[in-house]
Every structure is written in C-alpha cells, then in structure tokens.
CSV table of C-alpha atoms in Angstrom, one decimal:
chain,number,residue,atom,x,y,z
A,1,MET,CA,23.2,-57.2,11.2
A,2,SER,CA,22.3,-53.5,10.8
A,3,GLU,CA,18.8,-52.4,10.1
A,4,GLU,CA,18.2,-51.7,6.4
A,5,LEU,CA,18.1,-48.1,5.5
A,6,VAL,CA,14.6,-46.8,4.5
A,7,PRO,CA,15.0,-43.8,2.1
A,8,HIS,CA,13.6,-40.5,3.2
A,9,ARG,CA,10.7,-39.6,0.9
A,10,ILE,CA,10.6,-36.1,-0.6
A,11,ALA,CA,7.7,-34.7,-2.6
A,12,VAL,CA,8.6,-31.6,-4.7
A,13,ILE,CA,5.5,-29.6,-5.6
A,14,ALA,CA,5.6,-27.9,-9.0
A,15,PRO,CA,3.3,-24.8,-9.0
A,16,SER,CA,2.4,-23.5,-12.5
A,17,PRO,CA,4.4,-22.0,-14.2
A,18,VAL,CA,7.2,-23.7,-12.3
A,19,SER,CA,10.9,-22.9,-12.3
A,20,MET,CA,12.7,-25.7,-14.1
A,21,PHE,CA,15.9,-24.9,-12.1
A,22,ASN,CA,14.1,-25.3,-8.8
A,23,LEU,CA,12.8,-28.7,-9.9
A,24,ALA,CA,16.2,-29.8,-10.9
A,25,ILE,CA,18.0,-29.0,-7.7
A,26,PRO,CA,16.3,-31.5,-5.3
A,27,GLU,CA,16.5,-34.4,-7.8
A,28,LEU,CA,20.2,-33.6,-8.4
A,29,LEU,CA,21.4,-33.2,-4.8
A,30,PHE,CA,19.1,-35.6,-3.0
A,31,GLY,CA,19.7,-38.2,-5.8
A,32,LYS,CA,23.5,-38.1,-5.0
A,33,VAL,CA,23.0,-39.2,-1.3
A,34,ARG,CA,24.2,-42.7,-0.6
A,35,VAL,CA,24.1,-44.2,2.9
A,36,GLN,CA,25.3,-47.7,3.6
A,37,GLY,CA,25.6,-48.1,-0.1
A,38,ARG,CA,21.9,-47.3,-0.7
A,39,PRO,CA,19.9,-44.2,-1.8
A,40,GLY,CA,19.2,-41.9,1.1
A,41,TYR,CA,16.2,-40.3,-0.6
A,42,GLU,CA,13.3,-41.0,-2.9
A,43,VAL,CA,12.3,-37.8,-4.8
A,44,VAL,CA,8.9,-37.5,-6.4
A,45,ILE,CA,7.8,-34.5,-8.4
A,46,CYS,CA,4.1,-33.7,-8.2
A,47,ALA,CA,1.6,-31.1,-9.3
A,48,ALA,CA,-1.9,-30.0,-8.6
A,49,GLU,CA,-3.0,-31.7,-11.8
A,50,PRO,CA,-0.9,-34.5,-13.3
A,51,GLY,CA,0.1,-34.0,-16.9
A,52,PRO,CA,1.8,-31.1,-18.7
A,53,VAL,CA,2.8,-28.3,-16.4
A,54,PRO,CA,3.9,-25.0,-17.9
A,55,THR,CA,7.3,-23.6,-16.8
A,56,SER,CA,8.5,-20.1,-16.4
A,57,GLY,CA,10.8,-20.7,-19.3
A,58,GLY,CA,7.9,-21.3,-21.8
A,59,LEU,CA,8.3,-25.1,-22.0
A,60,ASP,CA,5.9,-27.8,-20.6
A,61,LEU,CA,7.1,-30.5,-18.3
A,62,TYR,CA,5.1,-33.7,-17.9
A,63,VAL,CA,4.5,-34.5,-14.2
A,64,ARG,CA,3.1,-37.9,-13.6
A,65,HIS,CA,2.1,-37.5,-9.9
A,66,GLY,CA,-0.7,-35.6,-8.3
A,67,LEU,CA,-0.7,-34.1,-4.8
A,68,GLY,CA,-1.4,-37.5,-3.2
A,69,ALA,CA,2.4,-37.8,-3.2
A,70,VAL,CA,2.5,-35.2,-0.5
A,71,LEU,CA,0.8,-37.4,2.0
A,72,GLU,CA,3.3,-40.2,1.4
A,73,ALA,CA,6.3,-38.0,1.8
A,74,ASP,CA,8.4,-37.2,4.9
A,75,THR,CA,9.4,-33.8,3.5
A,76,VAL,CA,7.5,-31.5,1.2
A,77,VAL,CA,9.3,-28.9,-1.0
A,78,VAL,CA,7.4,-26.2,-2.9
A,79,ALA,CA,9.3,-25.0,-5.9
A,80,GLY,CA,9.3,-21.4,-7.1
A,81,THR,CA,6.8,-20.2,-9.7
A,82,GLY,CA,6.5,-17.4,-12.2
A,83,ALA,CA,3.1,-16.5,-10.7
A,84,PRO,CA,3.9,-16.1,-7.0
A,85,TYR,CA,1.1,-13.8,-6.2
A,86,ASP,CA,-1.6,-16.2,-7.2
A,87,PRO,CA,-1.1,-19.3,-4.9
A,88,ASP,CA,-2.9,-22.4,-6.2
A,89,PRO,CA,-5.6,-23.2,-3.5
A,90,ARG,CA,-5.1,-27.0,-4.2
A,91,ILE,CA,-1.4,-26.7,-3.3
A,92,VAL,CA,-2.2,-24.5,-0.3
A,93,ALA,CA,-4.6,-27.1,1.0
A,94,ALA,CA,-2.1,-29.9,0.4
A,95,VAL,CA,0.6,-28.0,2.3
A,96,ARG,CA,-1.8,-27.4,5.2
A,97,GLU,CA,-2.6,-31.1,5.3
A,98,ALA,CA,1.1,-32.0,5.2
A,99,ASP,CA,1.6,-29.6,8.1
A,100,ASP,CA,-1.2,-31.1,10.1
A,101,ALA,CA,0.5,-34.5,9.6
A,102,GLY,CA,3.7,-33.2,11.1
A,103,LYS,CA,5.9,-33.2,7.9
A,104,ARG,CA,8.9,-31.0,7.3
A,105,ILE,CA,7.9,-28.4,4.8
A,106,ALA,CA,10.3,-26.3,2.6
A,107,SER,CA,10.1,-23.8,-0.1
A,108,MET,CA,12.5,-22.4,-2.7
A,109,CYS,CA,12.4,-18.9,-4.1
A,110,THR,CA,8.8,-17.7,-4.6
A,111,GLY,CA,7.4,-21.0,-3.2
A,112,ALA,CA,7.4,-19.2,0.1
A,113,PHE,CA,4.2,-17.5,-1.0
A,114,GLN,CA,2.4,-20.8,-1.0
A,115,LEU,CA,3.6,-21.5,2.6
A,116,ALA,CA,2.6,-18.0,3.7
A,117,GLU,CA,-0.9,-18.4,2.1
A,118,ALA,CA,-1.3,-21.6,4.0
A,119,GLY,CA,-0.6,-19.8,7.3
A,120,LEU,CA,2.5,-21.8,8.1
A,121,LEU,CA,4.8,-18.8,8.4
A,122,GLN,CA,2.9,-16.6,10.7
A,123,GLY,CA,5.3,-15.4,13.4
A,124,ARG,CA,8.0,-17.5,11.8
A,125,ARG,CA,11.4,-16.5,10.3
A,126,ALA,CA,11.3,-17.0,6.5
A,127,THR,CA,12.9,-15.7,3.4
A,128,THR,CA,12.2,-15.5,-0.4
A,129,TYR,CA,13.8,-14.2,-3.5
A,130,TRP,CA,14.8,-10.6,-2.8
A,131,ALA,CA,13.0,-9.2,-5.8
A,132,HIS,CA,9.6,-10.4,-4.3
A,133,ALA,CA,10.4,-9.8,-0.7
A,134,GLU,CA,8.6,-6.5,-0.3
A,135,GLU,CA,5.4,-8.0,-1.8
A,136,LEU,CA,5.5,-11.0,0.5
A,137,ARG,CA,6.0,-8.6,3.4
A,138,ARG,CA,3.0,-6.5,2.3
A,139,ARG,CA,0.7,-9.5,1.8
A,140,TYR,CA,1.8,-11.4,4.9
A,141,PRO,CA,2.9,-8.9,7.5
A,142,GLN,CA,2.9,-11.6,10.3
A,143,VAL,CA,5.9,-13.3,8.6
A,144,ASP,CA,9.3,-12.4,10.1
A,145,LEU,CA,10.9,-11.9,6.7
A,146,GLN,CA,14.7,-12.3,6.7
A,147,GLY,CA,16.2,-10.4,3.8
A,148,ASP,CA,19.9,-11.2,4.1
A,149,VAL,CA,20.0,-15.0,4.3
A,150,LEU,CA,20.4,-17.8,1.7
A,151,TYR,CA,18.0,-20.0,3.7
A,152,VAL,CA,16.4,-20.1,7.1
A,153,GLN,CA,14.8,-22.8,9.3
A,154,ASP,CA,12.2,-22.1,11.9
A,155,GLY,CA,10.8,-25.2,13.4
A,156,PRO,CA,9.8,-27.7,10.7
A,157,TYR,CA,9.7,-24.9,8.0
A,158,VAL,CA,12.7,-24.2,5.8
A,159,THR,CA,12.7,-21.5,3.2
A,160,ALA,CA,15.4,-20.5,0.7
A,161,SER,CA,15.8,-17.3,-1.2
A,162,GLY,CA,16.3,-17.1,-4.9
A,163,TYR,CA,17.6,-19.6,-7.5
A,164,ALA,CA,20.9,-21.3,-6.4
A,165,ALA,CA,20.0,-20.8,-2.7
A,166,GLY,CA,17.9,-23.9,-3.2
A,167,ILE,CA,21.2,-25.8,-3.3
A,168,ASP,CA,22.1,-24.5,0.1
A,169,LEU,CA,18.7,-25.5,1.4
A,170,CYS,CA,19.0,-29.1,0.1
A,171,LEU,CA,22.5,-29.4,1.6
A,172,HIS,CA,21.1,-28.2,4.9
A,173,VAL,CA,18.4,-30.8,4.8
A,174,ILE,CA,20.9,-33.5,3.9
A,175,ARG,CA,23.2,-32.3,6.7
A,176,THR,CA,20.3,-32.5,9.2
A,177,ASP,CA,19.2,-36.0,8.1
A,178,TYR,CA,22.5,-37.7,7.5
A,179,GLY,CA,25.3,-35.5,8.9
A,180,ALA,CA,28.0,-33.2,7.6
A,181,ALA,CA,30.1,-35.9,6.0
A,182,VAL,CA,27.3,-37.0,3.7
A,183,ALA,CA,26.4,-33.4,2.9
A,184,ASN,CA,30.0,-32.5,2.1
A,185,GLU,CA,30.3,-35.6,-0.1
A,186,VAL,CA,27.2,-34.5,-2.1
A,187,ALA,CA,28.7,-31.0,-2.3
A,188,ARG,CA,31.9,-32.4,-3.7
A,189,LEU,CA,30.1,-34.5,-6.3
A,190,THR,CA,28.0,-31.6,-7.5
A,191,LEU,CA,30.9,-29.1,-7.4
A,192,VAL,CA,29.3,-26.7,-5.0
A,193,ALA,CA,30.4,-25.2,-1.7
A,194,PRO,CA,29.3,-27.2,1.4
A,195,VAL,CA,28.5,-24.0,3.2
A,196,ARG,CA,28.5,-20.6,1.6
A,197,PRO,CA,29.3,-17.4,3.6
A,198,GLY,CA,27.1,-14.4,3.5
A,199,GLY,CA,23.5,-14.0,2.4
A,200,GLN,CA,21.4,-13.3,-0.6
A,201,THR,CA,22.5,-9.7,-0.5
A,202,GLN,CA,25.8,-10.7,-2.0
A,203,PHE,CA,23.9,-11.7,-5.2
A,204,ALA,CA,21.3,-8.9,-5.2
A,205,HIS,CA,22.5,-5.6,-6.5
A,206,THR,CA,20.8,-2.9,-4.4
A,207,PRO,CA,18.8,-1.2,-7.2
A,208,LEU,CA,18.2,2.5,-7.4
A,209,PRO,CA,14.7,3.7,-8.2
A,210,PRO,CA,14.2,4.1,-12.0
A,211,GLU,CA,15.2,7.6,-13.2
A,212,ARG,CA,12.4,9.9,-14.0
A,213,GLY,CA,14.0,12.7,-15.9
A,214,HIS,CA,17.1,13.9,-17.8
A,215,ALA,CA,18.0,17.4,-16.4
A,216,CYS,CA,20.9,15.9,-14.4
A,217,ALA,CA,21.8,13.2,-16.9
A,218,ASP,CA,25.0,15.0,-18.1
A,219,THR,CA,26.1,15.5,-14.6
A,220,ARG,CA,25.5,11.8,-13.7
A,221,GLY,CA,27.5,10.8,-16.8
A,222,TRP,CA,30.3,13.1,-15.8
A,223,ALA,CA,30.4,11.8,-12.3
A,224,MET,CA,30.5,8.2,-13.5
A,225,ARG,CA,33.6,9.1,-15.6
A,226,ASN,CA,35.2,10.7,-12.5
A,227,LEU,CA,34.4,8.2,-9.7
A,228,ASP,CA,38.1,8.0,-8.8
A,229,LYS,CA,38.0,11.7,-7.8
A,230,PRO,CA,36.7,13.0,-4.4
A,231,LEU,CA,33.6,14.7,-5.8
A,232,THR,CA,31.6,17.0,-3.7
A,233,LEU,CA,28.1,18.4,-3.8
A,234,THR,CA,29.5,21.8,-4.8
A,235,GLU,CA,31.5,20.3,-7.7
A,236,LEU,CA,28.4,18.4,-8.9
A,237,ALA,CA,26.3,21.5,-8.7
A,238,ARG,CA,29.0,23.5,-10.5
A,239,HIS,CA,29.0,21.0,-13.4
A,240,ALA,CA,25.2,21.1,-13.6
A,241,GLY,CA,25.3,24.9,-13.6
A,242,VAL,CA,22.8,25.2,-10.7
A,243,SER,CA,22.9,25.8,-6.9
A,244,VAL,CA,23.5,22.9,-4.5
A,245,ARG,CA,19.9,23.3,-3.4
A,246,THR,CA,18.5,23.1,-6.9
A,247,LEU,CA,20.8,20.1,-7.8
A,248,THR,CA,19.6,18.2,-4.7
A,249,ARG,CA,16.0,18.9,-5.5
A,250,ARG,CA,16.3,17.9,-9.2
A,251,PHE,CA,18.5,14.9,-8.4
A,252,HIS,CA,16.0,13.5,-5.9
A,253,ALA,CA,13.1,14.1,-8.3
A,254,GLU,CA,14.8,12.2,-11.1
A,255,SER,CA,16.6,9.4,-9.3
A,256,GLY,CA,14.7,9.1,-6.0
A,257,VAL,CA,17.9,9.6,-3.9
A,258,SER,CA,20.2,12.4,-3.0
A,259,PRO,CA,23.3,13.2,-5.1
A,260,LEU,CA,25.6,11.8,-2.5
A,261,GLN,CA,23.5,8.6,-2.0
A,262,TRP,CA,23.6,8.1,-5.7
A,263,LEU,CA,27.3,8.7,-5.8
A,264,LEU,CA,28.0,6.2,-3.0
A,265,HIS,CA,25.9,3.6,-4.8
A,266,GLN,CA,27.9,4.0,-8.0
A,267,ARG,CA,31.2,3.8,-6.1
A,268,ILE,CA,30.3,0.5,-4.5
A,269,GLU,CA,29.1,-0.9,-7.8
A,270,ARG,CA,32.3,0.1,-9.4
A,271,ALA,CA,34.2,-1.5,-6.6
A,272,ARG,CA,32.3,-4.8,-7.1
A,273,GLU,CA,33.1,-4.7,-10.8
A,274,LEU,CA,36.8,-4.2,-10.1
A,275,LEU,CA,36.9,-7.0,-7.5
A,276,GLU,CA,35.2,-9.3,-10.0
A,277,SER,CA,37.3,-8.5,-13.0
A,278,THR,CA,40.8,-7.4,-11.9
A,279,THR,CA,43.6,-8.4,-9.5
A,280,LEU,CA,44.2,-4.9,-8.3
A,281,PRO,CA,45.3,-4.7,-4.7
A,282,MET,CA,42.5,-3.5,-2.3
A,283,ASP,CA,44.0,0.0,-1.8
A,284,GLN,CA,44.0,0.5,-5.5
A,285,VAL,CA,40.4,-0.7,-5.9
A,286,ALA,CA,39.4,1.8,-3.2
A,287,ARG,CA,41.1,4.7,-4.9
A,288,ALA,CA,39.8,3.7,-8.4
A,289,CYS,CA,36.2,3.8,-7.2
A,290,GLY,CA,36.6,6.9,-5.0
A,291,LEU,CA,36.2,5.1,-1.6
A,292,GLY,CA,39.6,6.3,-0.5
A,293,THR,CA,41.1,3.6,1.6
A,294,ALA,CA,41.1,-0.2,1.9
A,295,ASP,CA,39.4,0.2,5.3
A,296,SER,CA,36.6,2.3,3.8
A,297,LEU,CA,36.3,-0.2,0.9
A,298,ARG,CA,36.0,-3.1,3.4
A,299,ALA,CA,33.3,-1.3,5.4
A,300,HIS,CA,31.1,-0.5,2.4
A,301,VAL,CA,31.5,-3.9,0.7
A,302,VAL,CA,30.7,-5.8,3.9
A,303,ARG,CA,27.7,-3.6,4.5
A,304,ARG,CA,26.4,-4.1,1.0
A,305,THR,CA,27.2,-7.8,0.4
A,306,GLY,CA,27.9,-9.4,3.7
A,307,LEU,CA,31.4,-10.4,2.5
A,308,THR,CA,34.8,-8.8,2.9
A,309,PRO,CA,36.4,-7.6,-0.4
A,310,SER,CA,38.7,-10.6,-0.5
A,311,ALA,CA,35.9,-13.0,0.1
A,312,TYR,CA,33.8,-11.3,-2.5
A,313,ARG,CA,36.6,-11.5,-5.0
A,314,ALA,CA,37.2,-15.2,-4.3
A,315,GLN,CA,33.5,-15.9,-4.7
A,316,PHE,CA,32.7,-13.8,-7.8
A,317,THR,CA,36.0,-13.4,-9.8
A,318,ARG,CA,35.6,-13.7,-13.5
A,319,LEU,CA,39.3,-14.3,-14.1
A,320,GLY,CA,39.3,-18.1,-14.1
A,321,THR,CA,42.6,-19.2,-12.5
A,322,ALA,CA,43.7,-15.7,-11.7
A,323,THR,CA,44.6,-15.0,-8.1
A,324,ALA,CA,43.8,-11.9,-6.1
A,325,GLU,CA,46.2,-10.5,-3.5
A,326,GLY,CA,45.4,-7.5,-1.4
A,327,THR,CA,48.0,-5.2,0.2
A,328,SER,CA,46.0,-4.3,3.3
A,329,SER,CA,44.9,-6.5,6.2
A,330,ALA,CA,41.7,-4.6,6.1
A,331,ALA,CA,40.7,-6.6,3.0
C-alpha cells in the first residue's frame, strides 16, 4: 500500500494594497494539482493583519489568516503590491523567519521588494516587474537583478516579473515538486502554455523618455507617416528647416535620444504592430516599417523582444484564427 500523499502547504502573503490578480494565480494553479487522486497543495492566503485588506484595484478583500500561517507552510509566496517601496516590517520579519526555518520563498511582481528588504536576495539572481526594476536596483544594489526573464530561481528563492509571469512561476514550482507531467496537465486545464519562450522584455515596450518640447513635433509626425521610406538625418533636418547639428541638438533635448535612435524605436514598434495585426509576409513587414529586409527585421525583433518575428506573431497575434506565413527563412 503506497504512502498517503501529504499536500504541500503554501502560504500566500497579501501586502497592502495587494494585487488581486497575484492572489488569484496561486489558488487557481496550485488548486488544480491532483496527485494520486488527492490535492497536491493546500493554499492559505494571509496578511499582516487579518481582516479587510485593500487591493490595488480599490476593493477590499477579507483575509482570515495572519502571518502565523507562514510558519506552518512549506513554501511562502509574497504577492505584488501597489506600494512596493514601503515594505511592511511585519511581512519582512515573517519572511526572514521563514527563511531561517529553511522554507522555499517566492515573490510575484513587486513582492520582490519585500524579499530584498529582508536581505534574502543579496548576491542572488532575482527579477521584478520591469517598470519597478530600476528602483529595486537603486535601493538594493547587491541584488543581481535579471531584467529579461519571466522568473528566476536562485537557491530556495524564486522571483517572477510582472503580472502573468506569476503563472510561469507557479508552473515552475509544480514542475519542481511533482514533475513535468503534472505541471503540463495543470497548464492544459488552465489554458496556458506549460513553458513560455522569451522573457519579460517581450511584454514590456521599451519606452522613450517623455518628450519635453514641440520644436521637432512636425518632423516627428512626418517621419511617423513615412516610416516605410529610408529616412536619413539630412532628410529629417531638411524637413525641419535646420542643420543636421541643430536638429540633433533639439531632438535630443526634446526626446532624450538622437533622431536615428528615435526613428529605430518607432520602426520596431511599427513592426510589432504589423506582426500582431496582419498576416503580411516578413519581408513585407520589414519594408513597411523601414527595416529593409527580413534578416534586419529578425535581428531587431529578437534584440527587442527575445522572440523571432514568427514566434512573436504566434504569441501576440490579434487575428483570432488567422495564420501567419513568412516568406523568408530568416523569420
């Protein structure tokens, strides 16, 4: 007679104001795990103070359990919060205590700030939501911050980047505890990919600095309408009615980047839009956004997103059942 399965206990900490999406992910995925016909996990949501916990969406969630649940857990998951730069000292202390007890500790999204404040991530590889990565790096320079991954494990610590990357983290935990077959079955039941390629850069548009002036606005608009043409600095300066040197100085003052850096950024963003919303062959996408060839398109999209153009289209297409076919092996 086989030994009866003892469910793995997971405590999910809800920092205030907590992300409702983050809280839903562990319950949904871990709750789908069945091993030997029995639940593989017990999930308990807890907070620094039991009772109503504000969410980042403006609602209150009633959390029954306090941080005592952390000590009874095998794995502790800290959810993301809308106030990442103000870690709750009670949660930080509970995380440290869990670490001292040898528990596996994970974070989703901005929950990484709680782990970093507890000192768990010093000299460790970790990640967080891209929009807060620079602040985490500034506050905790000893963390080896990984900016291009969905999740990363270093020792007993697992951190996920933003939002849906929490799904990837949970599947990784399930795969570690019960194997790939169980994790794949959970992925099938929840209609998500068992393993996603690429990193969080595929979701995060690389933003340009905010514009700080309007002297070059007409030229920027003109360039946006002519991205399919091989625009040069001389042509941009001619349209603006100034010298190349003056254009470069004004452009940098207003947008924070050089004219050609700005132009390349817009070309890649146009390429992403076309990959998501059309079935144009790759060489036509490349020409339409001014990147020239399918090889050039591939190089720039891989550098920006971590995915080939074909993989990016398959992942992000907004065409429903439409299929995308490229005409170049470079895709």
